[in-house]
Amino acid sequence: MDEALDVRWFDPNRINLLVGLSLFILFLFVNLRRARRAPSGLYIRTLPALQALDEAIGRATEMGRPVLYLPGLGDMSEVGTLAAVTISSRVARRVADMGCGLLVPCYDPVVAVLIDSATREAYTQAGRLDSYRSGTVQYVAAAQFAYVAAVTGLMLRERPAANVYMGSWYAESLFLAETGNETGAIQIAGCDQVTQLPFFVCSCDYTLLGEELYAASAYLGREPVQLATITAQDWAKILAAIVVVAAVVATFFGYTDIDKLLKTS
Amino acid sequence: MRQGPFVLTFLVGAMLIAIFFIPHYRAQQVQTQLLDWANIVYAFALALGSISLLVLHGNKVRAGGSQAKYSFVTVAALVVITVAGVVQGVEEGTLVNRIYNAVNAPLASTMFALLAFFIASAAFRAFRARNTEATLLLATALIMMFGRVSIGEFVWSGFPPLTEWLLDVPNLAAKRGVAIGVGLGAVATALKIILGIDRSYMGKA
C-alpha cells in the first residue's frame, strides 16, 4: 500500500466543526420537539420582501403579465440554489392559485429539470395542471453572458410584472436587476453572495440579505417544523456571537490559544 | 409514496457529512466516485435541456411571428455548434474553437464592458440623498472614490487611510456578520433537506 495514503478514520483538526454541527443538530431536534408540542409557539419576524411576493404576483395577475423567476447561476452543489429550488415551488403554487403566467429561464440544466418537476407538482396541487405550459421552465444557456442576453431579451419582450431573483448570483446580477428596473417590474431578490448584495439593494424593491434567502422557504410555507429550523439557526447564531465575544475577551487578556481551537483545516 | 427519493437523499447526505470528517483514502475515493456520478447526471440533464430548448424554439420558428427570428438564431447556433463539436472536436483551429474566439468571446466581453454603465445608473439611483441612510451611502461612496484615485490624496491626505478604515472596520464587520449568518443558514438548509423537513425540491409545496 502507498504510504502516502491517509488511513485515519477521523480528522482531529475538524473536531471543532463536529462539535458545532452536533450542537446545531441538537438545537434543531429541541426546536422540532417544541414545534410539535406548541405549533403556534415559534415566532418568525416579518420579512417585507416575502410579504411583497403576494402583492407582486397579484399585480402580475391584474396586469395580465407573467412573473419571471430566476434561480441564479449556481448548480445543485450550492445551498443558495437548493433554497432557490424550494422557493420556486412555493412561488409556482401561488402563481398557479392566482392564475397568472410564469417564466423560469435556467442557467443549469439540472436545476431546470428539478424546478420543472417542482413547478408541475405545484400546479397539480393547485388543481391547475391544465394551465401549466410546456416551456414555462426552460434551460437557456450554461454561459454567463449568453444567459444574461437571453434573460434581458425576455424581460424586454415579455415585460414581466414581477421579477424574482433567488439563489447564487455573480457579475450578471446587476445586468438583470437594472434591466428589470427599466421595465418597471416589481423586483424581489434573495442572494447569499455578499459581493452581489449591494447591486440587488440598489436595483430591486426588496432584497433578502444572506441567510434570509434560506429562511424564505420556511417563511412562505409557515409549517411549524420548518420554522423550527429557523429558531435552531437563531440559537446557533447566539452561540456563535457568544464564542466570538469570548474569543475577543480571551485574546485581550492574553489567552491567544483560543484561536487554535476555532481554526480548522 | 415518495419515500425512495427521501431515503436516497438522507443516505447520500449523511454519508457526505461523515466523509467530510473522515480523511481515510477509501472514504475520499467514495466521495470522488459520487462527484463523478454527479457529472454523469449533469450530462444527461444537459442533453435533456438542449432537446427541450430545441423543441421549444423549433415550435416558435414554425409558429412564425415577430420573435421567430430570435428562435431561429438559437436553433441554428445550437445545431451548428453541436454538429461541428461532434464531428471536429473543440481543439484549437476547429470550427467550434473559431466560432468561440470570433463570436462568443467578443460578445461576452462586450456584455461585461456594459457593466460600468449599469453600475453608474444603479449608483445614481442609490446615491440620491433622499433619507439619512442614502445620504450616508453617498458620503461613504464619495470618500471611497476620493480615496481610490490619486487626486484624492492630493485634495486631502487623509482620504486613503479613511478608505482603508471603512473597508477594514465597518465594511468587514458587516460582511462577516452576513457570512456567519449565511454559513449557519447553509447548514440549516442542508439539514432540512437531508432530514426530509423540506421536500419542496420534490414538488411538496
Coordinates of C-alpha atoms in Angstrom, one line a residue:
Chain A
M1 CA 0.0 0.0 0.0
D2 CA 1.2 3.5 -0.8
E3 CA 2.5 5.1 2.5
A4 CA 1.2 8.5 1.4
L5 CA -2.4 7.3 1.6
D6 CA -4.3 8.6 4.6
V7 CA -5.7 5.8 6.8
R8 CA -7.1 7.9 9.6
W9 CA -10.8 7.5 10.3
F10 CA -11.1 10.9 11.9
D11 CA -9.5 14.3 11.2
P12 CA -8.7 15.8 14.6
N13 CA -8.4 19.2 13.0
R14 CA -12.1 19.2 12.4
I15 CA -13.2 18.4 15.9
N16 CA -14.5 21.9 16.4
L17 CA -16.6 21.6 13.3
L18 CA -18.0 18.3 14.5
V19 CA -18.9 19.8 17.9
G20 CA -20.5 22.8 16.2
L21 CA -22.5 20.6 13.9
S22 CA -23.6 18.3 16.8
L23 CA -24.8 21.3 18.7
F24 CA -26.7 22.6 15.7
I25 CA -28.4 19.2 15.2
L26 CA -29.2 19.2 19.0
F27 CA -30.8 22.7 18.7
L28 CA -32.7 21.5 15.6
F29 CA -34.2 18.5 17.4
V30 CA -35.0 20.5 20.5
N31 CA -36.9 23.0 18.4
L32 CA -38.6 20.4 16.3
R33 CA -39.9 18.9 19.6
R34 CA -41.1 22.4 20.6
A35 CA -42.8 22.9 17.3
R36 CA -44.7 19.6 17.6
R37 CA -45.8 20.4 21.2
A38 CA -46.8 24.0 20.6
P39 CA -47.1 24.7 16.8
S40 CA -48.0 28.3 17.4
G41 CA -45.2 29.0 19.8
L42 CA -42.5 29.7 17.2
Y43 CA -42.1 33.3 16.2
I44 CA -40.6 34.5 12.9
R45 CA -40.2 38.2 12.2
T46 CA -41.8 39.7 9.2
L47 CA -39.7 39.7 6.0
P48 CA -41.0 42.6 3.8
A49 CA -39.5 41.0 0.7
L50 CA -41.7 37.9 1.1
Q51 CA -44.7 39.9 2.2
A52 CA -44.4 41.7 -1.1
L53 CA -44.3 38.5 -3.1
D54 CA -48.1 38.0 -3.0
E55 CA -48.5 41.7 -3.9
A56 CA -46.2 41.2 -6.9
I57 CA -47.9 38.0 -8.1
G58 CA -51.3 39.7 -7.6
R59 CA -50.1 42.7 -9.6
A60 CA -48.9 40.5 -12.4
T61 CA -52.3 38.7 -12.5
E62 CA -54.1 42.0 -12.7
M63 CA -51.9 43.3 -15.5
G64 CA -52.1 40.1 -17.4
R65 CA -48.3 39.8 -17.5
P66 CA -46.1 36.9 -16.3
V67 CA -43.9 36.5 -13.2
L68 CA -40.3 35.9 -14.0
Y69 CA -38.5 33.6 -11.6
L70 CA -34.7 33.4 -11.9
P71 CA -33.0 30.7 -9.8
G72 CA -29.4 32.1 -10.0
L73 CA -26.3 30.8 -11.7
G74 CA -25.3 28.2 -9.1
D75 CA -25.6 24.5 -9.6
M76 CA -27.2 22.0 -7.2
S77 CA -24.0 21.8 -5.0
E78 CA -24.7 25.3 -3.8
V79 CA -27.0 25.8 -0.9
G80 CA -28.3 29.1 -2.4
T81 CA -29.5 27.1 -5.4
L82 CA -31.2 24.5 -3.2
A83 CA -33.0 27.4 -1.5
A84 CA -34.0 28.8 -4.9
V85 CA -35.4 25.5 -6.0
T86 CA -37.5 25.2 -2.8
I87 CA -38.7 28.8 -3.1
S88 CA -39.6 28.2 -6.8
S89 CA -42.0 25.5 -5.7
R90 CA -43.8 28.0 -3.3
V91 CA -43.9 30.7 -5.9
A92 CA -45.2 28.4 -8.5
R93 CA -48.0 27.3 -6.2
R94 CA -49.1 30.9 -5.6
V95 CA -48.8 31.7 -9.3
A96 CA -51.0 28.7 -10.1
D97 CA -53.5 29.7 -7.4
M98 CA -53.8 33.2 -8.9
G99 CA -53.7 32.1 -12.4
C100 CA -51.0 34.3 -14.0
G101 CA -48.1 33.2 -16.2
L102 CA -44.7 32.1 -15.0
L103 CA -41.4 32.1 -16.8
V104 CA -38.3 30.4 -15.3
P105 CA -35.2 30.5 -17.6
C106 CA -32.5 28.4 -16.0
Y107 CA -28.7 28.5 -16.3
D108 CA -28.1 25.0 -15.1
P109 CA -29.8 22.0 -16.8
V110 CA -30.1 20.0 -13.6
V111 CA -31.7 23.0 -11.8
A112 CA -34.1 23.3 -14.8
V113 CA -35.1 19.7 -14.6
L114 CA -35.7 19.9 -10.8
I115 CA -37.6 23.2 -11.0
D116 CA -39.7 21.9 -13.8
S117 CA -40.7 18.9 -11.7
A118 CA -41.4 21.0 -8.6
T119 CA -43.4 23.5 -10.7
R120 CA -45.6 20.8 -12.3
E121 CA -46.2 19.4 -8.9
A122 CA -47.2 22.8 -7.5
Y123 CA -49.6 23.3 -10.4
T124 CA -51.0 19.8 -9.8
Q125 CA -51.5 20.5 -6.1
A126 CA -53.3 23.8 -7.0
G127 CA -55.6 21.8 -9.4
R128 CA -54.3 23.8 -12.3
L129 CA -52.1 21.4 -14.2
D130 CA -54.0 22.3 -17.3
S131 CA -52.6 25.9 -17.0
Y132 CA -49.0 24.6 -17.0
R133 CA -47.5 25.4 -20.3
S134 CA -44.5 23.4 -21.7
G135 CA -41.6 25.8 -21.8
T136 CA -42.6 27.6 -18.5
V137 CA -39.3 26.3 -17.1
Q138 CA -36.6 26.3 -19.7
Y139 CA -32.9 25.7 -19.9
V140 CA -31.4 28.7 -21.6
A141 CA -27.6 28.5 -21.6
A142 CA -24.8 27.5 -19.3
A143 CA -22.7 30.5 -20.3
Q144 CA -22.9 33.5 -18.1
F145 CA -23.4 36.3 -20.6
A146 CA -25.4 34.2 -23.1
Y147 CA -27.8 33.7 -20.2
V148 CA -27.8 37.4 -19.4
A149 CA -28.5 38.2 -23.1
A150 CA -31.4 35.7 -23.2
V151 CA -33.0 36.8 -19.9
T152 CA -32.7 40.6 -20.6
G153 CA -34.2 40.0 -24.0
L154 CA -37.0 38.0 -22.4
M155 CA -37.6 40.9 -19.9
L156 CA -37.8 43.5 -22.7
R157 CA -40.1 41.4 -24.9
E158 CA -42.4 39.8 -22.4
R159 CA -42.4 42.7 -19.9
P160 CA -43.0 40.6 -16.7
A161 CA -44.8 42.5 -14.0
A162 CA -42.7 40.9 -11.3
N163 CA -39.1 39.6 -11.3
V164 CA -38.0 37.3 -8.5
Y165 CA -34.2 36.6 -8.3
M166 CA -33.3 33.9 -5.8
G167 CA -30.1 31.9 -5.4
S168 CA -26.4 32.4 -6.0
W169 CA -25.5 35.3 -8.3
Y170 CA -22.3 36.7 -9.7
A171 CA -21.4 39.5 -12.2
E172 CA -24.7 39.2 -14.0
S173 CA -26.8 40.3 -11.0
L174 CA -26.6 44.0 -11.9
F175 CA -27.3 43.5 -15.6
L176 CA -30.5 41.6 -14.8
A177 CA -31.7 43.8 -11.9
E178 CA -31.1 47.0 -13.8
T179 CA -32.8 45.8 -17.0
G180 CA -35.7 44.6 -14.8
N181 CA -35.8 48.0 -13.1
E182 CA -36.1 49.7 -16.5
T183 CA -39.1 47.6 -17.5
G184 CA -40.9 48.8 -14.4
A185 CA -41.3 45.3 -12.8
I186 CA -41.6 44.8 -9.0
Q187 CA -38.3 43.2 -8.2
I188 CA -37.6 40.9 -5.3
A189 CA -34.2 39.4 -4.8
G190 CA -32.5 37.0 -2.4
C191 CA -28.8 36.4 -2.6
D192 CA -26.2 34.7 -0.4
Q193 CA -23.2 36.2 -2.2
V194 CA -22.0 39.2 -0.1
T195 CA -20.4 40.9 -3.1
Q196 CA -23.7 40.9 -5.1
L197 CA -26.0 42.1 -2.4
P198 CA -25.3 45.9 -2.9
F199 CA -26.3 45.6 -6.6
F200 CA -29.6 44.0 -5.7
V201 CA -30.2 46.5 -2.9
C202 CA -29.6 49.3 -5.4
S203 CA -31.8 47.9 -8.2
C204 CA -34.6 45.9 -6.5
D205 CA -37.6 46.9 -4.5
Y206 CA -37.0 44.3 -1.9
T207 CA -33.9 42.2 -1.1
L208 CA -33.4 39.2 1.1
L209 CA -30.0 39.5 2.7
G210 CA -27.8 36.4 3.0
E211 CA -29.4 33.9 5.4
E212 CA -32.9 35.3 4.8
L213 CA -32.8 33.5 1.4
Y214 CA -32.6 30.2 3.3
A215 CA -35.4 31.2 5.6
A216 CA -37.7 32.2 2.7
S217 CA -39.0 28.7 2.0
A218 CA -39.9 28.2 5.7
Y219 CA -41.4 31.6 5.9
L220 CA -43.6 31.0 2.8
G221 CA -44.6 27.6 4.0
R222 CA -45.3 28.6 7.6
E223 CA -45.2 24.9 8.7
P224 CA -44.1 24.8 12.4
V225 CA -41.4 22.2 11.7
Q226 CA -39.9 24.5 9.0
L227 CA -40.0 27.4 11.4
A228 CA -38.2 25.2 14.0
T229 CA -35.1 25.1 11.7
I230 CA -35.0 28.9 11.7
T231 CA -35.2 29.1 15.5
A232 CA -32.4 26.5 15.7
Q233 CA -30.4 28.7 13.3
D234 CA -31.0 31.7 15.6
W235 CA -29.8 29.7 18.7
A236 CA -26.7 28.8 16.7
K237 CA -26.2 32.4 15.8
I238 CA -26.4 33.4 19.5
L239 CA -23.9 30.7 20.3
A240 CA -21.6 32.0 17.6
A241 CA -21.9 35.5 18.9
I242 CA -21.0 34.3 22.5
V243 CA -18.0 32.4 21.1
V244 CA -16.8 35.4 19.1
V245 CA -17.1 37.7 22.2
A246 CA -15.4 35.1 24.4
A247 CA -12.6 34.8 21.9
V248 CA -12.1 38.6 21.8
V249 CA -12.1 38.8 25.6
A250 CA -9.7 35.8 26.0
T251 CA -7.3 37.3 23.3
F252 CA -7.5 40.7 25.1
F253 CA -6.3 39.0 28.3
G254 CA -3.5 37.1 26.6
Y255 CA -5.1 33.7 26.1
T256 CA -4.3 33.5 22.4
D257 CA -4.6 29.7 22.3
I258 CA -8.3 30.1 21.9
D259 CA -7.5 31.0 18.3
K260 CA -6.2 27.4 17.7
L261 CA -9.5 26.0 19.0
L262 CA -11.5 27.9 16.4
K263 CA -9.3 27.2 13.4
T264 CA -9.9 24.3 11.1
S265 CA -8.2 22.7 8.2
Chain B
M1 CA -45.4 7.2 -1.6
R2 CA -42.2 9.3 -2.2
Q3 CA -40.0 7.7 0.4
G4 CA -37.5 6.5 -2.2
P5 CA -36.0 9.9 -3.1
F6 CA -36.1 10.9 0.5
V7 CA -34.3 7.8 1.8
L8 CA -31.7 8.3 -1.0
T9 CA -31.2 11.9 -0.2
F10 CA -30.8 11.1 3.5
L11 CA -28.3 8.3 2.9
V12 CA -26.2 10.3 0.5
G13 CA -26.3 13.5 2.5
A14 CA -25.4 11.7 5.8
M15 CA -22.6 9.8 4.0
L16 CA -21.1 13.0 2.6
I17 CA -21.2 14.7 6.0
A18 CA -19.5 11.7 7.5
I19 CA -16.9 11.7 4.8
F20 CA -16.1 15.4 5.5
F21 CA -14.7 14.2 8.9
I22 CA -13.1 11.0 7.6
P23 CA -9.8 11.6 5.8
H24 CA -9.3 7.8 5.1
Y25 CA -8.4 7.3 1.4
R26 CA -11.2 4.9 0.9
A27 CA -13.8 7.4 2.1
Q28 CA -12.2 10.0 -0.1
Q29 CA -12.5 7.6 -3.1
V30 CA -16.2 7.2 -2.3
Q31 CA -16.6 11.0 -2.4
T32 CA -14.7 11.2 -5.7
Q33 CA -16.9 8.5 -7.1
L34 CA -20.1 10.3 -6.0
L35 CA -18.8 13.5 -7.6
D36 CA -18.2 11.6 -10.9
W37 CA -21.7 10.3 -10.7
A38 CA -22.9 13.9 -10.4
N39 CA -21.1 14.7 -13.6
I40 CA -23.0 11.9 -15.4
V41 CA -26.3 13.2 -14.1
Y42 CA -25.3 16.7 -15.3
A43 CA -24.5 15.3 -18.8
F44 CA -27.9 13.7 -19.0
A45 CA -29.6 16.8 -17.8
L46 CA -27.7 18.9 -20.3
A47 CA -28.9 16.7 -23.1
L48 CA -32.5 16.9 -21.8
G49 CA -32.2 20.7 -21.5
S50 CA -30.8 21.1 -25.0
I51 CA -33.5 18.9 -26.5
S52 CA -36.1 20.9 -24.6
L53 CA -34.6 24.2 -25.9
L54 CA -34.5 22.8 -29.5
V55 CA -38.2 21.7 -29.3
L56 CA -39.3 25.0 -27.7
H57 CA -37.6 27.3 -30.2
G58 CA -38.3 24.9 -33.1
N59 CA -42.0 25.3 -32.3
K60 CA -41.6 29.1 -32.2
V61 CA -39.9 29.1 -35.6
R62 CA -42.7 27.0 -37.0
A63 CA -45.3 29.3 -35.5
G64 CA -43.7 32.3 -37.1
G65 CA -44.3 35.8 -35.7
S66 CA -42.0 38.8 -34.9
Q67 CA -39.9 36.8 -32.5
A68 CA -39.3 33.8 -34.6
K69 CA -36.0 35.2 -35.9
Y70 CA -34.5 35.0 -32.4
S71 CA -35.6 31.4 -32.1
F72 CA -34.2 30.7 -35.5
V73 CA -30.8 32.1 -34.4
T74 CA -30.9 30.0 -31.2
V75 CA -31.8 26.8 -33.1
A76 CA -29.2 27.4 -35.8
A77 CA -26.4 28.2 -33.3
L78 CA -27.3 25.1 -31.2
V79 CA -27.3 22.8 -34.3
V80 CA -24.1 24.2 -35.9
I81 CA -22.1 24.1 -32.7
T82 CA -23.3 20.7 -31.7
V83 CA -22.6 19.1 -35.1
A84 CA -19.3 20.9 -35.5
G85 CA -18.3 19.9 -32.0
V86 CA -19.2 16.2 -32.5
V87 CA -17.5 16.0 -36.0
Q88 CA -14.3 18.0 -35.4
G89 CA -14.0 18.3 -31.6
V90 CA -13.2 21.6 -29.8
E91 CA -9.4 21.8 -30.1
E92 CA -7.5 24.8 -31.5
G93 CA -8.3 25.5 -35.1
T94 CA -11.6 23.7 -35.2
L95 CA -14.8 25.4 -36.2
V96 CA -16.2 25.4 -32.7
N97 CA -13.0 27.0 -31.4
R98 CA -13.0 29.6 -34.2
I99 CA -16.7 30.4 -33.5
Y100 CA -15.9 30.7 -29.8
N101 CA -13.0 33.0 -30.3
A102 CA -14.6 35.1 -33.1
V103 CA -18.2 35.3 -31.8
N104 CA -18.7 34.2 -28.2
A105 CA -15.6 35.7 -26.6
P106 CA -16.1 39.2 -28.1
L107 CA -19.8 39.2 -27.3
A108 CA -19.2 38.2 -23.7
S109 CA -16.5 40.9 -23.4
T110 CA -18.9 43.4 -24.8
M111 CA -21.6 42.4 -22.4
F112 CA -19.2 42.6 -19.5
A113 CA -18.0 46.1 -20.6
L114 CA -21.6 47.3 -20.3
L115 CA -21.4 46.6 -16.6
A116 CA -19.7 50.0 -16.0
F117 CA -22.8 51.8 -17.3
F118 CA -25.1 49.7 -15.3
I119 CA -23.1 50.4 -12.2
A120 CA -23.3 54.1 -12.9
S121 CA -27.1 54.1 -13.4
A122 CA -27.6 51.9 -10.2
A123 CA -25.3 54.2 -8.2
F124 CA -27.1 57.3 -9.4
R125 CA -30.4 55.9 -8.2
A126 CA -29.0 54.6 -4.9
F127 CA -26.9 57.7 -4.0
R128 CA -29.7 60.3 -4.3
A129 CA -29.8 61.7 -0.8
R130 CA -33.4 61.1 -0.1
N131 CA -33.0 60.0 3.6
T132 CA -30.4 59.5 6.2
E133 CA -29.3 56.1 5.0
A134 CA -29.0 57.2 1.4
T135 CA -27.0 60.3 2.5
L136 CA -24.7 58.1 4.5
L137 CA -24.3 55.8 1.5
L138 CA -23.5 58.8 -0.7
A139 CA -20.9 60.2 1.7
T140 CA -19.2 56.8 2.0
A141 CA -19.1 56.4 -1.7
L142 CA -17.6 59.8 -2.2
I143 CA -14.9 59.1 0.4
M144 CA -14.2 55.7 -1.2
M145 CA -13.9 57.3 -4.7
F146 CA -11.6 60.0 -3.4
G147 CA -9.5 57.5 -1.5
R148 CA -9.1 55.3 -4.6
V149 CA -7.9 57.9 -7.1
S150 CA -4.6 59.7 -7.0
I151 CA -6.2 63.2 -7.0
G152 CA -8.0 62.2 -3.7
E153 CA -4.7 62.1 -1.8
F154 CA -3.8 65.5 -3.4
V155 CA -7.0 67.0 -2.1
W156 CA -6.6 65.6 1.4
S157 CA -4.0 63.1 2.5
G158 CA -6.5 61.6 5.0
F159 CA -8.7 60.0 2.2
P160 CA -6.6 56.9 1.6
P161 CA -6.3 55.8 5.3
L162 CA -10.0 56.7 5.8
T163 CA -10.9 54.5 2.8
E164 CA -8.8 51.6 4.3
W165 CA -10.6 52.1 7.7
L166 CA -14.0 52.0 6.0
L167 CA -13.1 48.8 4.2
D168 CA -11.4 47.1 7.2
V169 CA -13.7 48.0 10.0
P170 CA -17.4 48.8 9.3
N171 CA -17.4 47.0 5.9
L172 CA -15.6 43.9 7.1
A173 CA -17.8 43.7 10.2
A174 CA -21.0 43.7 8.1
K175 CA -19.5 41.2 5.7
R176 CA -18.5 38.9 8.5
G177 CA -21.9 39.2 10.1
V178 CA -23.6 38.2 6.8
A179 CA -21.0 35.4 6.3
I180 CA -21.7 33.9 9.7
G181 CA -25.5 34.1 9.0
V182 CA -25.0 32.5 5.5
G183 CA -22.8 29.7 6.9
L184 CA -25.4 28.8 9.6
G185 CA -28.2 29.2 7.1
A186 CA -26.5 26.9 4.7
V187 CA -26.1 24.2 7.4
A188 CA -29.8 24.6 8.4
T189 CA -30.9 24.3 4.7
A190 CA -28.8 21.3 4.1
L191 CA -30.1 19.6 7.3
K192 CA -33.7 20.4 6.4
I193 CA -33.2 18.6 3.0
I194 CA -31.2 15.7 4.4
L195 CA -33.7 15.1 7.2
G196 CA -36.7 15.5 4.9
I197 CA -38.1 18.5 6.7
D198 CA -38.1 20.4 3.5
R199 CA -39.2 18.4 0.5
S200 CA -40.1 21.2 -1.8
Y201 CA -37.4 20.2 -4.3
M202 CA -39.5 17.1 -4.8
G203 CA -42.5 19.2 -5.5
K204 CA -44.0 19.1 -2.0
A205 CA -45.2 22.6 -1.9

